[in-house]
Structures are given as C-alpha cells and as structure tokens.
JSON list of C-alpha atoms in Angstrom, two decimals:
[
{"chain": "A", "resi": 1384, "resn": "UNK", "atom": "CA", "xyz": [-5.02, -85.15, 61.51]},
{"chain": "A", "resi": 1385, "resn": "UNK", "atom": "CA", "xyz": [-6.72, -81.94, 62.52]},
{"chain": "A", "resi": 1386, "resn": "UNK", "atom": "CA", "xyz": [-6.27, -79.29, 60.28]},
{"chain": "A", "resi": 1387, "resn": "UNK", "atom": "CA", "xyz": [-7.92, -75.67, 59.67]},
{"chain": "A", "resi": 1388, "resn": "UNK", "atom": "CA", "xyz": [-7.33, -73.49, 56.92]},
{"chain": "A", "resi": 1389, "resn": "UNK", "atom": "CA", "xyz": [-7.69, -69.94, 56.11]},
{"chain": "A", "resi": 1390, "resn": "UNK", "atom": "CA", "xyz": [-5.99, -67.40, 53.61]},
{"chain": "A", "resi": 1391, "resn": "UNK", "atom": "CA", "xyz": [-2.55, -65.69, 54.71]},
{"chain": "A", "resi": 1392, "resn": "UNK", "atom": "CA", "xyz": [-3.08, -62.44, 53.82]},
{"chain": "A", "resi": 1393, "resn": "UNK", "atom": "CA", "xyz": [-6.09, -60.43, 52.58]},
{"chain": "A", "resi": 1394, "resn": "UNK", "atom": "CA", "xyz": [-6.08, -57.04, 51.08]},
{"chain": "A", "resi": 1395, "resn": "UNK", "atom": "CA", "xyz": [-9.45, -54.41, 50.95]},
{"chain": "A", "resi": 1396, "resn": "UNK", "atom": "CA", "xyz": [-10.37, -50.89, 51.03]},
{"chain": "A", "resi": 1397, "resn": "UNK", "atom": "CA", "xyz": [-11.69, -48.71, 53.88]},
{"chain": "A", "resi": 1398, "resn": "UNK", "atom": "CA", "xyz": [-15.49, -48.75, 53.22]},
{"chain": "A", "resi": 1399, "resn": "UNK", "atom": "CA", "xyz": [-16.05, -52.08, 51.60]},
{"chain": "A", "resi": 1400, "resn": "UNK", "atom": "CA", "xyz": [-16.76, -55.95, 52.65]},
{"chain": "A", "resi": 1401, "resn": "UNK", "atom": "CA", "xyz": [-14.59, -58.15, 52.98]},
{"chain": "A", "resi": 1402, "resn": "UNK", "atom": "CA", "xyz": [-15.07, -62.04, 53.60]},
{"chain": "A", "resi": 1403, "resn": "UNK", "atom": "CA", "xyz": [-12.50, -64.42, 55.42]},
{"chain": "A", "resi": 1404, "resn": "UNK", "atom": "CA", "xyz": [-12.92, -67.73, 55.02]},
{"chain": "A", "resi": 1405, "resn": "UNK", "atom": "CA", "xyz": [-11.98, -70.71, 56.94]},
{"chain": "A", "resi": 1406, "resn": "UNK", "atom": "CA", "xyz": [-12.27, -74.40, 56.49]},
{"chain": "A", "resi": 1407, "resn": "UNK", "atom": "CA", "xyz": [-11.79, -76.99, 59.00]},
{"chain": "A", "resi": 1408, "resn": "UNK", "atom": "CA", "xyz": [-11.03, -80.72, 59.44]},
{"chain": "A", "resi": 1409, "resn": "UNK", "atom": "CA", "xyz": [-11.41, -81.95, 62.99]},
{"chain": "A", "resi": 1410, "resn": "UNK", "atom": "CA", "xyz": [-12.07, -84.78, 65.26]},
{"chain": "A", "resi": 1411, "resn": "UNK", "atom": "CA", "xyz": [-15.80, -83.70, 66.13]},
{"chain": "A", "resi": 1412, "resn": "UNK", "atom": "CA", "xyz": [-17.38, -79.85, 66.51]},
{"chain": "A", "resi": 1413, "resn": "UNK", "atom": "CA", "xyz": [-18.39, -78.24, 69.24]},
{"chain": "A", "resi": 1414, "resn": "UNK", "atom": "CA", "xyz": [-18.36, -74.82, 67.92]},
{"chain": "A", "resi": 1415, "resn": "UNK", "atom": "CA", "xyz": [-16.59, -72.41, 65.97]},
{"chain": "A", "resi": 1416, "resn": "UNK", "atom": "CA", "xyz": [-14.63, -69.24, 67.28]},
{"chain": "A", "resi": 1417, "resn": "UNK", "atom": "CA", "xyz": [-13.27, -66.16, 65.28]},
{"chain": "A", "resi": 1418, "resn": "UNK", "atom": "CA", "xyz": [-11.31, -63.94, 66.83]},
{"chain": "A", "resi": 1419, "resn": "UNK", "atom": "CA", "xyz": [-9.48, -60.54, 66.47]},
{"chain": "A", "resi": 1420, "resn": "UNK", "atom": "CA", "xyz": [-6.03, -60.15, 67.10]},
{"chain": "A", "resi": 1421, "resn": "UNK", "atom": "CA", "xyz": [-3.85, -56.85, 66.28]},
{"chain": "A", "resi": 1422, "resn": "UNK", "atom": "CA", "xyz": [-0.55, -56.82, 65.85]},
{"chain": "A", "resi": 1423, "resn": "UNK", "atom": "CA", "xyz": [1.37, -57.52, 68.90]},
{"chain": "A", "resi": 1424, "resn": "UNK", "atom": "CA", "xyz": [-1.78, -57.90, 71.35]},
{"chain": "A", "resi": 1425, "resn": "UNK", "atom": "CA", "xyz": [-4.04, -60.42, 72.37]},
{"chain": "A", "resi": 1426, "resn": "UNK", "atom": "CA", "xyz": [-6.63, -61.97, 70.38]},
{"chain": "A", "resi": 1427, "resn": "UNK", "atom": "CA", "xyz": [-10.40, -60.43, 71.30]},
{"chain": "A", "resi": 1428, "resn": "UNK", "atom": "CA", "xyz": [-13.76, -62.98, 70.66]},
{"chain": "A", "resi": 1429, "resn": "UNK", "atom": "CA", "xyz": [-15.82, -62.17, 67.73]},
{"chain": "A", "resi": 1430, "resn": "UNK", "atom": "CA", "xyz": [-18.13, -64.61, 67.29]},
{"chain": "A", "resi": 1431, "resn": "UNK", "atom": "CA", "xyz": [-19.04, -68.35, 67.89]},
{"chain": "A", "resi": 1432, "resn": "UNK", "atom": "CA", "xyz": [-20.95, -70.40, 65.94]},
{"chain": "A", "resi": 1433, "resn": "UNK", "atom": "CA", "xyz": [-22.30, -74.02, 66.51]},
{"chain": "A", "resi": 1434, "resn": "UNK", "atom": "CA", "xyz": [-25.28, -73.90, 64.52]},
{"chain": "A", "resi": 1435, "resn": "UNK", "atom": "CA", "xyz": [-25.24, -73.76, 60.55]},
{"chain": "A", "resi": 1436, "resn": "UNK", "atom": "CA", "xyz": [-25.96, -70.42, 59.16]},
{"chain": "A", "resi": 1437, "resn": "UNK", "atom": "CA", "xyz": [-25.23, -66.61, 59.87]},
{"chain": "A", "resi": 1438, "resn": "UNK", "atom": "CA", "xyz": [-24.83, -65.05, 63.13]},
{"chain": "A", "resi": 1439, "resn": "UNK", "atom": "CA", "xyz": [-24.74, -60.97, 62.51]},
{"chain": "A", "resi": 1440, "resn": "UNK", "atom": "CA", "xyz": [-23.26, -58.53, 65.45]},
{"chain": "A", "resi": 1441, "resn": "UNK", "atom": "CA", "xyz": [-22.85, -55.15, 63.92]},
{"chain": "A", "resi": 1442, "resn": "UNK", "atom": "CA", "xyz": [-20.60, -54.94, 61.27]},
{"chain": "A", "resi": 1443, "resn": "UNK", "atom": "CA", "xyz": [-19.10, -58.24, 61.59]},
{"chain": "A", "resi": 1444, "resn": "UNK", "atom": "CA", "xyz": [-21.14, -61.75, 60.67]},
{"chain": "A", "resi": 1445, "resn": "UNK", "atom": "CA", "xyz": [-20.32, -65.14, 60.75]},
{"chain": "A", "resi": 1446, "resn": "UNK", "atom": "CA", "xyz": [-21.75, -68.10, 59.02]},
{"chain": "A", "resi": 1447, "resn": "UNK", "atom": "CA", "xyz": [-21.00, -71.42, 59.19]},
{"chain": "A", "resi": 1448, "resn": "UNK", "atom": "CA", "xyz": [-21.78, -74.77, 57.13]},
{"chain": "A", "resi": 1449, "resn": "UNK", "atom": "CA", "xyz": [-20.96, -77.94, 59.46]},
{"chain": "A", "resi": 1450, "resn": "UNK", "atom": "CA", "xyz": [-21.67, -80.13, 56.19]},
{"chain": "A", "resi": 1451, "resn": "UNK", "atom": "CA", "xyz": [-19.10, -78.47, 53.89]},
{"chain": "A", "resi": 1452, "resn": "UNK", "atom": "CA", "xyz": [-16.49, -78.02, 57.04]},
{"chain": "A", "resi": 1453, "resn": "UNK", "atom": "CA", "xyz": [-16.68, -74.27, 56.20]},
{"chain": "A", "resi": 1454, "resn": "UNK", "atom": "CA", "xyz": [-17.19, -70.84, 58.31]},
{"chain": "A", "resi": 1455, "resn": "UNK", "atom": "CA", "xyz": [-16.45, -67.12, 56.68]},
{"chain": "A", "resi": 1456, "resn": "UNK", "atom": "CA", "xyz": [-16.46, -63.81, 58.75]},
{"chain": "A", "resi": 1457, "resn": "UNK", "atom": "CA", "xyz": [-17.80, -61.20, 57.19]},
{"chain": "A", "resi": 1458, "resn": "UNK", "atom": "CA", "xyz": [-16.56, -57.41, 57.63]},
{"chain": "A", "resi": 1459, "resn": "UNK", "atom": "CA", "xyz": [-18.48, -54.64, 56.37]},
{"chain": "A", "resi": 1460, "resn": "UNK", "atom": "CA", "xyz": [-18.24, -51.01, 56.10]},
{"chain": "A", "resi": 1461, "resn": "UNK", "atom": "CA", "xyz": [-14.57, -51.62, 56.75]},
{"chain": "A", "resi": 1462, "resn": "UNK", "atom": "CA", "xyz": [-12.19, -49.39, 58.93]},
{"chain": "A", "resi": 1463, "resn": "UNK", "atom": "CA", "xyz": [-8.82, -48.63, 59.34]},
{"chain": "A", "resi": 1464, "resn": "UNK", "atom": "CA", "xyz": [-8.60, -49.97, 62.61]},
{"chain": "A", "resi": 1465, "resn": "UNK", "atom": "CA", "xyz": [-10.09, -53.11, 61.15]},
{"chain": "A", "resi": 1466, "resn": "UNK", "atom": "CA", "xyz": [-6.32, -53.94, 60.30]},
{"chain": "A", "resi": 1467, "resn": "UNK", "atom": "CA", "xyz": [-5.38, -57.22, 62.13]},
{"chain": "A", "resi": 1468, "resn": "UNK", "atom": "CA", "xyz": [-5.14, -60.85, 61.61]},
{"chain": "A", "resi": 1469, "resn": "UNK", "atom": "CA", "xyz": [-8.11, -63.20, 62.18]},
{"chain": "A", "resi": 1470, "resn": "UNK", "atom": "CA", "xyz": [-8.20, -66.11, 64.15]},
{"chain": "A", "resi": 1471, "resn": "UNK", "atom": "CA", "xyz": [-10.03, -68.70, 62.98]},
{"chain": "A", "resi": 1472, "resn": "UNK", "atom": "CA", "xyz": [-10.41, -71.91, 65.68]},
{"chain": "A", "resi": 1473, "resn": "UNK", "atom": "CA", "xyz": [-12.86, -74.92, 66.23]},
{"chain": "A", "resi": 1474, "resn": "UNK", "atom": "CA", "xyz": [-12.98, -77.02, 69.21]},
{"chain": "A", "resi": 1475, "resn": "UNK", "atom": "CA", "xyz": [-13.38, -80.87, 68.71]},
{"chain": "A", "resi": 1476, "resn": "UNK", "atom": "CA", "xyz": [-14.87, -83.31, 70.11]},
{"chain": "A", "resi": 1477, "resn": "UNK", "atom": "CA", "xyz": [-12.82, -82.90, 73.34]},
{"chain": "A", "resi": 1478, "resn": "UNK", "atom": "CA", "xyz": [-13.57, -79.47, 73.80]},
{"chain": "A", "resi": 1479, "resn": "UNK", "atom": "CA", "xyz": [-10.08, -78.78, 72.71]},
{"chain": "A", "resi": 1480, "resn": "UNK", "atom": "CA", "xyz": [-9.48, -75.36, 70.25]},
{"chain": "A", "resi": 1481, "resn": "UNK", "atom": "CA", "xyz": [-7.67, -76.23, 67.17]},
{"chain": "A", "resi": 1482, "resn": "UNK", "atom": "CA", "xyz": [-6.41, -72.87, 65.64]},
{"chain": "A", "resi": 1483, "resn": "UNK", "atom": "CA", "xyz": [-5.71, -71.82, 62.39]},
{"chain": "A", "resi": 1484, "resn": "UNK", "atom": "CA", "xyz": [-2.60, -69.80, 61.24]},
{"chain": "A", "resi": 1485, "resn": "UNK", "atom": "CA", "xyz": [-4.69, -66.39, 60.81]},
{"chain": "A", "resi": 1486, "resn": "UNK", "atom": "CA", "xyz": [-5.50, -64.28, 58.17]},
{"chain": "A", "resi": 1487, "resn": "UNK", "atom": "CA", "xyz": [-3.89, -61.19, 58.36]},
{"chain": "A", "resi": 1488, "resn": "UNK", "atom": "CA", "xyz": [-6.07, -58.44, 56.70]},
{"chain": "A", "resi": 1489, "resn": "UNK", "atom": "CA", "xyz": [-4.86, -54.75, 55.25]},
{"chain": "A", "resi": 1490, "resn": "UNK", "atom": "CA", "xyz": [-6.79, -52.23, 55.24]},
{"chain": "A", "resi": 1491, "resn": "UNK", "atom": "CA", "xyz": [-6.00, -49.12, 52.45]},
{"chain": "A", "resi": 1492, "resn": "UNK", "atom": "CA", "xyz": [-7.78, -45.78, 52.42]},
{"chain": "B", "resi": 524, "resn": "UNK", "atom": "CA", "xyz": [-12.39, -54.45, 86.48]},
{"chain": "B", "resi": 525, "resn": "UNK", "atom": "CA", "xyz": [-12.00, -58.13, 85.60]},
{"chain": "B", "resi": 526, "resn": "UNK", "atom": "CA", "xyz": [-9.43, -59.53, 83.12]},
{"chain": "B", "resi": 527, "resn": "UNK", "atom": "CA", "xyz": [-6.12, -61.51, 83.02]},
{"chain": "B", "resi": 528, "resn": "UNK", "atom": "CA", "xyz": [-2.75, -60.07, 83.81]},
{"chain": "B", "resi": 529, "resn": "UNK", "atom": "CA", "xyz": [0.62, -61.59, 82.23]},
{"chain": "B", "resi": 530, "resn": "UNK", "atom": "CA", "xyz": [3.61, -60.38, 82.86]},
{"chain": "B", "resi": 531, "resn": "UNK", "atom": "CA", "xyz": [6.35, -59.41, 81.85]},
{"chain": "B", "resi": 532, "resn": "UNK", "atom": "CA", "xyz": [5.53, -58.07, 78.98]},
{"chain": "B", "resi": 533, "resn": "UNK", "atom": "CA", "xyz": [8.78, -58.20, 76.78]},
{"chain": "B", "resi": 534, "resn": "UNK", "atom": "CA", "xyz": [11.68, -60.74, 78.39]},
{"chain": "B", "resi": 535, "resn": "UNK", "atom": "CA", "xyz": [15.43, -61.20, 77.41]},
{"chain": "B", "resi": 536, "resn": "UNK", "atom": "CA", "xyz": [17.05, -64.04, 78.13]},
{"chain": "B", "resi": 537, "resn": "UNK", "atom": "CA", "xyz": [20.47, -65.58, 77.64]},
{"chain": "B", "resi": 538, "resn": "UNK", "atom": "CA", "xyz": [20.69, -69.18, 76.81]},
{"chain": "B", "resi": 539, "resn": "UNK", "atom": "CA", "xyz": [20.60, -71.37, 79.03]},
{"chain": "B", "resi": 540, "resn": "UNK", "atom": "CA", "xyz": [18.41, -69.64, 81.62]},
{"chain": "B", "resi": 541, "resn": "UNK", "atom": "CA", "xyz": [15.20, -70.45, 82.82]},
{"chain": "B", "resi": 542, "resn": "UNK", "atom": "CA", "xyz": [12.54, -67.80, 82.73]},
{"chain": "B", "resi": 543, "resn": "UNK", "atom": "CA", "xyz": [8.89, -67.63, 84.62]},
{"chain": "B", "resi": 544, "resn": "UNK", "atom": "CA", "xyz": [6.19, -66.23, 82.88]},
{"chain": "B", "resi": 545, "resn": "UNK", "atom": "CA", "xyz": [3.72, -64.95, 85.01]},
{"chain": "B", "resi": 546, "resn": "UNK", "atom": "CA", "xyz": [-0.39, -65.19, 84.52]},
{"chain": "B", "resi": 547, "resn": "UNK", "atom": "CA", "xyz": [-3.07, -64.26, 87.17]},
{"chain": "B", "resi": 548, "resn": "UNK", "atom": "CA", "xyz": [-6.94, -63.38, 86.44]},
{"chain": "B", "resi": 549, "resn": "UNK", "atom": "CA", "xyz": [-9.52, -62.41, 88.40]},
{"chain": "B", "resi": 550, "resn": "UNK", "atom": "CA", "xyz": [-12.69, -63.62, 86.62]},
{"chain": "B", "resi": 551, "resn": "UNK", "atom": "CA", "xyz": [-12.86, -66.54, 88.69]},
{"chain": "B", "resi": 552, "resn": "UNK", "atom": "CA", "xyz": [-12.32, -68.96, 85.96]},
{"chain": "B", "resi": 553, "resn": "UNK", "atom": "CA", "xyz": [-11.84, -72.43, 86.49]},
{"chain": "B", "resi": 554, "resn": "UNK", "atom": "CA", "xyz": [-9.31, -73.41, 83.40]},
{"chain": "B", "resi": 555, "resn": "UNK", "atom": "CA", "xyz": [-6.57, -71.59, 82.63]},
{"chain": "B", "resi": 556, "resn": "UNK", "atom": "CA", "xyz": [-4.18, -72.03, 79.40]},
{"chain": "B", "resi": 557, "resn": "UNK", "atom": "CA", "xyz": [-1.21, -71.07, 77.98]},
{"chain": "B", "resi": 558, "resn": "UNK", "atom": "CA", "xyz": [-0.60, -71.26, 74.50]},
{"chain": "B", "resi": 559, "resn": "UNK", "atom": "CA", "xyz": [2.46, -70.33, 72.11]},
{"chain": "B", "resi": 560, "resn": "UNK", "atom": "CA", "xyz": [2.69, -68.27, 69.06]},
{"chain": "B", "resi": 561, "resn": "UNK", "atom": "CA", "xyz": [5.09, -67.89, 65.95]},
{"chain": "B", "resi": 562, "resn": "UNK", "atom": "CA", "xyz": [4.77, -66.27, 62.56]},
{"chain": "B", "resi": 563, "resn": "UNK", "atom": "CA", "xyz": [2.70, -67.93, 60.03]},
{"chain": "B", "resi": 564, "resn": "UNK", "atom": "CA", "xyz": [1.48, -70.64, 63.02]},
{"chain": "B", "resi": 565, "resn": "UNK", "atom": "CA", "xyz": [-1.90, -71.00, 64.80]},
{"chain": "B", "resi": 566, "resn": "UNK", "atom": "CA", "xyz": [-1.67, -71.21, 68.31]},
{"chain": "B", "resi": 567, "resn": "UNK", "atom": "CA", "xyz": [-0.06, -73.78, 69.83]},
{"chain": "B", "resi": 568, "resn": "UNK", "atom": "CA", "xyz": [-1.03, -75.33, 73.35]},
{"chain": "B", "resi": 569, "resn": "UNK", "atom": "CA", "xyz": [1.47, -75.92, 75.77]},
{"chain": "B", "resi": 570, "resn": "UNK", "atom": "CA", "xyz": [-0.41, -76.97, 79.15]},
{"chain": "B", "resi": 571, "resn": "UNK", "atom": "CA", "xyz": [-3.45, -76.07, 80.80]},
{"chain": "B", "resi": 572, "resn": "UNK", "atom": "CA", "xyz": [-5.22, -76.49, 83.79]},
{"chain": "B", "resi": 573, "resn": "UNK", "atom": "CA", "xyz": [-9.16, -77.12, 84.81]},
{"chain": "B", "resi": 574, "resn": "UNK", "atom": "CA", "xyz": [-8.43, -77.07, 88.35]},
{"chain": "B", "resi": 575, "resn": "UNK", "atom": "CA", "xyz": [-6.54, -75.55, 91.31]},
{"chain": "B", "resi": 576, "resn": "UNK", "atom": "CA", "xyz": [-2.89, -78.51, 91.77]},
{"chain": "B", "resi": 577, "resn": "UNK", "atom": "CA", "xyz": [-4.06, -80.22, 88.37]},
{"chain": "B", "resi": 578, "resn": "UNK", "atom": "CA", "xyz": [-3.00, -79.20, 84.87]},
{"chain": "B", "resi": 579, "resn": "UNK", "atom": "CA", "xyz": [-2.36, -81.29, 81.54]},
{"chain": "B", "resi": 580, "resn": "UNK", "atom": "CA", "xyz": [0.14, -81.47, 78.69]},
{"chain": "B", "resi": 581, "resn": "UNK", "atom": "CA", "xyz": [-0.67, -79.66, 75.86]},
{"chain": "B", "resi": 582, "resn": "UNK", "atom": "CA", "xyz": [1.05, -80.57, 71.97]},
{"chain": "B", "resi": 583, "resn": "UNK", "atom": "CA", "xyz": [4.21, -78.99, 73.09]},
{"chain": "B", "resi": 584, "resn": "UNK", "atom": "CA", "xyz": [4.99, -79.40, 76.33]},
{"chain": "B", "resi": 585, "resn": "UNK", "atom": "CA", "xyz": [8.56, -80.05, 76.31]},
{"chain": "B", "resi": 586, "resn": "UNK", "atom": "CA", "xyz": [10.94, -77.81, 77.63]},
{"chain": "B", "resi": 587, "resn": "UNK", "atom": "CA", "xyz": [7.71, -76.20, 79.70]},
{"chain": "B", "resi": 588, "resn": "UNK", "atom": "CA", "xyz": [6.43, -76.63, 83.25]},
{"chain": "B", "resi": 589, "resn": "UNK", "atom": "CA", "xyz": [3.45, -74.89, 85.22]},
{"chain": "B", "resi": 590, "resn": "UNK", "atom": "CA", "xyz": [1.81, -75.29, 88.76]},
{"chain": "B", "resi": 591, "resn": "UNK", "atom": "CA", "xyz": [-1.23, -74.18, 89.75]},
{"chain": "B", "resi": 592, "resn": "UNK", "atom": "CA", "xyz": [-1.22, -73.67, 93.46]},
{"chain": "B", "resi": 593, "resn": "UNK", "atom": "CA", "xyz": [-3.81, -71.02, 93.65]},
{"chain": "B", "resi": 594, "resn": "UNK", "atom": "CA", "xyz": [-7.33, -70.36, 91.15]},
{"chain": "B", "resi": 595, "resn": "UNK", "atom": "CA", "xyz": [-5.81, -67.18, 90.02]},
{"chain": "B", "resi": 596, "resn": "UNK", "atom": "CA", "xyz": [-2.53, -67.61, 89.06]},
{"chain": "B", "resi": 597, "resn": "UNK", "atom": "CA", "xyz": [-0.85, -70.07, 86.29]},
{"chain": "B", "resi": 598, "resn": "UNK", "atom": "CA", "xyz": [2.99, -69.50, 86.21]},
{"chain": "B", "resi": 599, "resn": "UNK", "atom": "CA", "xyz": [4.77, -70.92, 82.62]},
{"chain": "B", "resi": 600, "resn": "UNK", "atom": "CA", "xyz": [8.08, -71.72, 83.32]},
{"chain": "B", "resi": 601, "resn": "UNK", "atom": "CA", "xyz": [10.28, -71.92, 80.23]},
{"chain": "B", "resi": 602, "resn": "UNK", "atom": "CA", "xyz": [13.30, -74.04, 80.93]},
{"chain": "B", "resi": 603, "resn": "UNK", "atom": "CA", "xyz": [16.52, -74.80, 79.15]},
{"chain": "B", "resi": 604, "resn": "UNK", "atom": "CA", "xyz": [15.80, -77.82, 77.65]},
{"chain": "B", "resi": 605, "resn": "UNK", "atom": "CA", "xyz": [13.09, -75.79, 75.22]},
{"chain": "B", "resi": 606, "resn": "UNK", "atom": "CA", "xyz": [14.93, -75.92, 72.09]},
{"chain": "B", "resi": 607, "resn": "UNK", "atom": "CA", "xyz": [13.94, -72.79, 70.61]},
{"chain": "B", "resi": 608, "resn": "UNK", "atom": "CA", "xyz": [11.98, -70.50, 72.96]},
{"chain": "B", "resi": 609, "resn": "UNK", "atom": "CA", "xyz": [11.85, -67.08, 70.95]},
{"chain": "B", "resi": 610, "resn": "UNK", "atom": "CA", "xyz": [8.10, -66.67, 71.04]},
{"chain": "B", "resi": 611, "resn": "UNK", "atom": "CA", "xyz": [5.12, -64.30, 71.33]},
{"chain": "B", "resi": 612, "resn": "UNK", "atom": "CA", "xyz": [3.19, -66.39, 74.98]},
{"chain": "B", "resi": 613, "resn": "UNK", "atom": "CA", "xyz": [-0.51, -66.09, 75.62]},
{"chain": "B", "resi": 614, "resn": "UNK", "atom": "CA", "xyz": [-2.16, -66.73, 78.54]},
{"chain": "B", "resi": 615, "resn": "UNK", "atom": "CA", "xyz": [-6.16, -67.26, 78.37]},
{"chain": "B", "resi": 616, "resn": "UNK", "atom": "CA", "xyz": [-8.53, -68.46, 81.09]},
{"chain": "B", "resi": 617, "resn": "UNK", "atom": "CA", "xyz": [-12.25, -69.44, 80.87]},
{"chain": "B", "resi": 618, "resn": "UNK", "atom": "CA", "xyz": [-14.92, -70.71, 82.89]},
{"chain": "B", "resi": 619, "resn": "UNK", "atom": "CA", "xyz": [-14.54, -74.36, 82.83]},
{"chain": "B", "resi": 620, "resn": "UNK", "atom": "CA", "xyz": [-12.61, -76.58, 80.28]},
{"chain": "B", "resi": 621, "resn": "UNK", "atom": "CA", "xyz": [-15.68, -78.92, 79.32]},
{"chain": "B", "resi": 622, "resn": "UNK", "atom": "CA", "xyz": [-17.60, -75.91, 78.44]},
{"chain": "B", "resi": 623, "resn": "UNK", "atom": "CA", "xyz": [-18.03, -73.66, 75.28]},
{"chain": "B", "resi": 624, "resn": "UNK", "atom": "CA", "xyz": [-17.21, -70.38, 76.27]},
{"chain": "B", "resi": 625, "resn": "UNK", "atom": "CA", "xyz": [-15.30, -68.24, 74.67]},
{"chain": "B", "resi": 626, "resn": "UNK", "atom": "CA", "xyz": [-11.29, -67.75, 75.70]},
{"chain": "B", "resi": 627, "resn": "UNK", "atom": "CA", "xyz": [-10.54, -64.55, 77.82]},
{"chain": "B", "resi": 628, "resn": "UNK", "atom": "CA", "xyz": [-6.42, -63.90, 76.74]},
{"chain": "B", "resi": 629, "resn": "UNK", "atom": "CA", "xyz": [-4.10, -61.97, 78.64]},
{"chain": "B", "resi": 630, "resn": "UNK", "atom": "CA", "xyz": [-1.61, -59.24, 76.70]},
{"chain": "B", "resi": 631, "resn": "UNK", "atom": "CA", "xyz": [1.06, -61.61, 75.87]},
{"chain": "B", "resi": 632, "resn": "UNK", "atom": "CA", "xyz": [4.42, -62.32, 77.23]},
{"chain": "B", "resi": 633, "resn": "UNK", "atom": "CA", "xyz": [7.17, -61.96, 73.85]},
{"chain": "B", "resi": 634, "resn": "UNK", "atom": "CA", "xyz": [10.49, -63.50, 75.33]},
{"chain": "B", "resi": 635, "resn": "UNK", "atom": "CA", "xyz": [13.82, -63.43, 73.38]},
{"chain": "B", "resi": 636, "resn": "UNK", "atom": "CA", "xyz": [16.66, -65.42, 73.64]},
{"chain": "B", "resi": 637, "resn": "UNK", "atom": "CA", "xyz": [19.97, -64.15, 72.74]}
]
C-alpha cells in the first residue's frame, strides 16, 4: 500500500531550526508537496520538490532524497506564528496526492 | 482577487439529514477536489473532478455525491447513508488533474452532526 510518514508532534523554540521529516512509500513520484496548515484553516503550499536535493525559499527549505523515499522541511529562525501542522504529500504515479497525517509543530518563546 | 470560496463555514446537522457543501473558485481551474479531514488523519479524497459534467470517486466516496454543472462551482453533498460525517471538509482546485501544480484549498467547511 501507499503510505507516508511523518512525526505527530514536534516541539522548538522561537529563534531556532527545526527539521520535519517525512518518508514516503508510493506507487511512483511525481513530486513532493509540503504544506502549511494552521489550526482550523486551510492548508497554504510551501514547497515542491521533484528533483533530489534542497530547494531554499526564505526561511523555509526542502530537500528531498527519491532513493531513500525521504523529504525534510526545514524552518529556521523560527516564529511564533510558525505554530501549525505540516502537511507532508507525494503524488504517484497517477498524479494522485497521497497525504500524510501532519506534523503538528509548537512553537515556545 | 482570485481564490476558492466554500461555504458554509461551520454546519449543524441532525441525523439523518442531508447537507450541501458549497465550493466555487474563480481561478479558472480545470480540476476541482474535495477532500476530508479528521484528527490524527491525512487527507482523505472523496471525489474530484477534471472537467465541467465529469468527476471521479475518490477512497471514500460513500455516503457522498457531487455534480459539476458549471467550471466554477463543485457542490459536496453529504447524505445520510455517510456513516459518520463529523468532519473538518476542504475544497481545493488546480489547473488540470494530469499536471503538477500545486493545490489551491478553500477555508474549509467543519459540519457536525448531533
């Protein structure tokens, strides 16, 4: 089956970097999406990556590794309104988005 | 400005009842989705559609219907027969379904069932 994990829950402090990773299990790749969703509204795009290795945009970059089934997002300089869960989702070979349960990250001062 | 419009926002329904969610966007996007979420859960397709009076089954269709008479608009219908429809809904649209653009989602419908 299709399957694509990521942590529940992460924990970090205002200021520092954080990394969220995700692996994946899927029939075929045709990308992989992170996304931002806070709580109670609709997830925003982050980044997509098809390509193996790191896509920066800001603070946020995303690397992927289609040979080890593996992507992390990477926060730095972190906020408080970085607080949210992250979406983690590949599509497969259908161009079908499989989506994994998020990773809901907390933010202390 | 463009985007994608669901509504209502929050829904109460008594058991029993069959509920319309409603969905419209103006990007002029081709494919249109709607997708289900619970705690603890990825997202979960229910149908979607590539094309104006076409749509498709998604994993968990049952207890769902759609049309899609116009481009712009993608009504969910949440029947009686859906076993356990206490949910947070999310509409999303992109350009075409083949493609691998990213998903535009609307706010999100959150229905209850009392």
């Amino acid at each position: 089956g299709q399957n694509i994990d990521q942590p529940t829950e992460m924990t970090a402090t205002e200021g520092a970097i954080v990394q969220i990773n995700c692996t994946y299990q899927t029939s075929g790749f045709n990308g992989l999406f992170w996304y931002q969703q806070h709580a109670g509204e609709a997830p925003t795009f982050l980044s997509y990556n098809v390509l193996d290795g790191l896509e920066e945009k800001g603070r946020f970059s995303s690397f992927l590794s289609r040979s080890k089934g593996y992507s992390y997002l990477l926060l730095k300089e972190l906020q408080m309104k970085d607080s949210a869960s992250y979406l983690c989702a590949v599509m497969d070979s259908n161009y079908q988005l499989i989506w994994g349960a998020g990773t809901k990250l907390i933010i202390k001062p | 400005d463009g985007g994608i419009t669901q509504s209502p926002k929050y829904l109460f329904r008594k058991e029993g009842q069959n509920v319309t969610l409603s969905c419209e966007q103006n990007l002029n996007h081709d494919a249109m989705y709607w997708y289900r979420q619970d705690p603890g859960q990825g997202l979960r397709l229910i149908y979607y559609s590539q094309i104006v009076n076409d749509f498709q089954k998604g994993d968990i269709a049952e207890g769902y219907s759609v049309s899609r008479e116009k481009k712009e608009s993608f009504p969910l219908t949440v029947t009686s027969a859906q076993k356990n429809p206490t949910a947070f809904y999310l509409c999303a649209s992109k350009t075409g379904d083949g493609d691998t653009g990213e998903l535009f989602f609307g706010e999100g419908s959150r229905l209850t069932v009392l």
